[in-house]
Short mmCIF file of C-alpha atoms in Angstrom, two decimals:
data_model
loop_
_atom_site.label_atom_id
_atom_site.label_comp_id
_atom_site.label_asym_id
_atom_site.label_seq_id
_atom_site.Cartn_x
_atom_site.Cartn_y
_atom_site.Cartn_z
CA MET A 1 51.54 43.52 -48.59
CA CYS A 2 52.46 43.74 -45.07
CA ARG A 3 49.11 44.97 -44.17
CA ARG A 4 47.46 41.98 -45.69
CA ASP A 5 49.63 39.61 -43.88
CA GLY A 6 48.86 41.41 -40.75
CA GLY A 7 45.16 41.12 -41.41
CA TYR A 8 45.46 37.41 -42.18
CA SER A 9 47.49 36.93 -39.15
CA ILE A 10 44.69 38.64 -37.03
CA LEU A 11 42.07 36.52 -38.79
CA LYS A 12 44.00 33.41 -38.13
CA MET A 13 44.39 34.17 -34.52
CA LEU A 14 40.61 35.09 -34.19
CA LEU A 15 39.74 31.67 -35.98
CA ALA A 16 42.07 29.87 -33.53
CA LEU A 17 40.57 31.65 -30.48
CA CYS A 18 37.09 30.74 -31.73
CA VAL A 19 38.13 26.99 -32.08
CA VAL A 20 39.63 27.15 -28.64
CA GLY A 21 36.48 28.73 -27.37
CA LEU A 22 34.43 26.01 -28.93
CA LEU A 23 36.56 23.36 -27.59
CA LEU A 24 36.49 24.99 -24.02
CA ALA A 25 32.61 25.23 -24.34
CA ALA A 26 32.33 21.57 -25.31
CA TRP A 27 34.65 20.55 -22.29
CA VAL A 28 32.61 22.67 -19.80
CA SER A 29 29.49 21.20 -21.09
CA ARG A 30 30.80 17.72 -20.61
CA VAL A 31 32.47 18.31 -17.31
CA VAL A 32 30.07 20.54 -15.54
CA THR A 33 26.71 20.88 -17.45
CA GLY A 34 26.39 17.08 -18.05
CA PRO A 35 26.71 16.11 -14.37
CA LEU A 36 24.30 18.95 -13.43
CA GLN A 37 21.79 17.77 -15.82
CA SER A 38 21.96 14.12 -14.42
CA MET A 39 21.57 15.63 -10.89
CA VAL A 40 18.40 17.51 -12.15
CA ARG A 41 17.02 14.28 -13.76
CA ALA A 42 17.74 12.36 -10.43
CA THR A 43 15.94 14.98 -8.38
CA ARG A 44 12.98 14.86 -10.76
CA ALA A 45 12.91 11.09 -10.66
CA PHE A 46 13.33 10.90 -6.87
CA SER A 47 10.44 13.52 -6.36
CA GLN A 48 8.25 11.26 -8.56
CA GLY A 49 9.23 8.08 -6.73
CA ARG A 50 11.11 6.57 -9.81
CA ALA A 51 14.51 5.25 -9.96
CA HIS A 52 17.29 7.24 -11.42
CA GLY A 53 20.67 6.67 -12.92
CA ALA A 54 24.06 6.89 -11.10
CA LEU A 55 25.02 10.27 -9.60
CA PRO A 56 28.77 11.68 -9.98
CA VAL A 57 29.54 10.84 -6.32
CA HIS A 58 33.21 9.96 -7.39
CA ARG A 59 33.95 13.49 -8.24
CA HIS A 60 36.26 15.32 -5.90
CA ASP A 61 34.70 18.78 -6.47
CA GLU A 62 31.74 20.80 -5.71
CA LEU A 63 29.51 18.66 -7.98
CA GLY A 64 30.82 15.43 -6.29
CA ASP A 65 30.01 17.15 -2.85
CA LEU A 66 26.54 18.03 -4.12
CA ALA A 67 25.93 14.49 -5.50
CA ARG A 68 27.07 12.90 -2.27
CA SER A 69 24.71 15.10 -0.32
CA PHE A 70 21.89 14.40 -2.53
CA SER A 71 22.59 10.62 -2.30
CA ASP A 72 22.84 10.77 1.51
CA MET A 73 19.55 12.79 1.68
CA GLU A 74 17.82 10.33 -0.56
CA GLN A 75 18.97 7.44 1.80
CA GLN A 76 17.66 9.26 4.94
CA ILE A 77 14.37 10.04 3.26
CA GLY A 78 14.12 6.48 2.27
CA LEU A 79 14.74 5.26 5.82
CA GLN A 80 12.25 7.79 7.24
CA MET A 81 9.73 6.67 4.79
CA ALA A 82 10.18 3.01 5.75
CA GLU A 83 9.75 3.99 9.47
CA LEU A 84 6.81 6.00 8.61
CA ASN A 85 5.09 3.07 6.77
CA ALA A 86 6.04 0.68 9.58
CA SER A 87 4.20 3.08 11.86
CA ARG A 88 1.33 3.53 9.90
CA ASP A 89 1.12 -0.28 9.58
CA ALA A 90 1.45 -0.85 13.25
CA MET A 91 -1.31 1.85 13.85
CA THR A 92 -3.64 0.29 11.39
CA HIS A 93 -3.07 -2.99 13.16
CA LEU A 94 -3.87 -1.50 16.52
CA ALA A 95 -6.92 0.10 15.24
CA TYR A 96 -8.42 -3.33 14.28
CA HIS A 97 -6.97 -5.63 16.90
CA ASP A 98 -6.95 -5.87 20.60
CA ALA A 99 -3.65 -4.77 22.17
CA LEU A 100 -3.69 -7.48 24.81
CA THR A 101 -4.85 -10.63 22.88
CA GLY A 102 -3.95 -9.57 19.30
CA LEU A 103 -7.40 -10.77 18.29
CA PRO A 104 -9.56 -8.72 15.93
CA ASN A 105 -11.64 -6.19 17.85
CA ARG A 106 -15.21 -4.82 17.48
CA ARG A 107 -14.29 -2.37 14.79
CA MET A 108 -12.83 -5.19 12.62
CA PHE A 109 -15.92 -7.29 13.48
CA GLU A 110 -18.20 -4.59 12.33
CA GLN A 111 -16.24 -3.82 9.21
CA ARG A 112 -16.25 -7.65 8.16
CA LEU A 113 -19.90 -8.06 9.12
CA ALA A 114 -20.73 -5.21 6.90
CA GLN A 115 -18.74 -6.68 4.08
CA VAL A 116 -20.40 -10.12 4.41
CA LEU A 117 -23.97 -8.63 4.48
CA GLU A 118 -23.29 -6.63 1.43
CA LEU A 119 -22.00 -9.68 -0.33
CA SER A 120 -24.91 -11.78 0.83
CA ARG A 121 -27.23 -9.07 -0.42
CA ARG A 122 -25.53 -8.92 -3.89
CA ARG A 123 -25.49 -12.58 -4.37
CA GLY A 124 -29.04 -13.13 -3.13
CA ARG A 125 -27.83 -15.53 -0.45
CA ARG A 126 -28.57 -15.83 3.22
CA CYS A 127 -25.90 -15.75 6.00
CA ALA A 128 -25.80 -16.52 9.52
CA LEU A 129 -23.86 -15.29 12.51
CA LEU A 130 -22.96 -17.40 15.48
CA PHE A 131 -22.46 -15.71 18.78
CA VAL A 132 -20.76 -17.16 21.70
CA GLY A 133 -20.81 -15.73 25.21
CA LEU A 134 -18.51 -16.74 28.04
CA ASP A 135 -20.37 -17.15 31.29
CA HIS A 136 -18.76 -15.49 34.25
CA PHE A 137 -15.81 -14.23 32.26
CA ASN A 138 -15.91 -10.69 33.88
CA ALA A 139 -15.66 -12.26 37.37
CA THR A 140 -12.53 -14.50 36.12
CA HIS A 141 -11.08 -11.28 34.48
CA ALA A 142 -11.50 -9.41 37.91
CA THR A 143 -9.81 -12.18 40.02
CA ARG A 144 -7.10 -13.34 37.58
CA ARG A 145 -4.26 -11.45 35.62
CA HIS A 146 -4.89 -9.82 32.37
CA ALA A 147 -2.30 -12.30 30.66
CA VAL A 148 -4.22 -15.37 31.87
CA CYS A 149 -7.55 -14.03 30.51
CA ALA A 150 -5.88 -13.04 27.25
CA HIS A 151 -4.49 -16.67 26.85
CA VAL A 152 -8.01 -18.00 27.50
CA LEU A 153 -9.43 -15.61 24.80
CA ARG A 154 -6.69 -16.56 22.28
CA ALA A 155 -7.29 -20.34 22.98
CA LEU A 156 -11.05 -19.95 22.43
CA ALA A 157 -10.60 -17.92 19.26
CA LEU A 158 -8.74 -20.72 17.76
#
């Protein structure tokens, strides 16, 4: 009888250890694996330009450090992308506008003229182009400051 009681005791102890093991695994899954999976989802969403859920930045452990680092990196990349987009927009503007007057340049004129001619051709309509020349403007430009000439050009463009 003593042997059987010892066997049952061992069996009960093993069963209790299995339950504790399962509870510990569930706790680790909730405490560690869950936040790691949310970080993985956030990383994937960020790399695809999509919004993601909250990160566990409130934690005071390695996962919190990782989440705060990721959040900081995400903000820095966002700022750099905004600066890059602003620079690209400025470069595009400079490519199609005169730096001194701010008026559209020859490249813009040629592009718009090609668009109007194509539209005219597709619709079967005629179009006209008015060309205005400024007599003696080169002489004025040579004797006056650039800012004065730029002001004259802007006024004439209106």
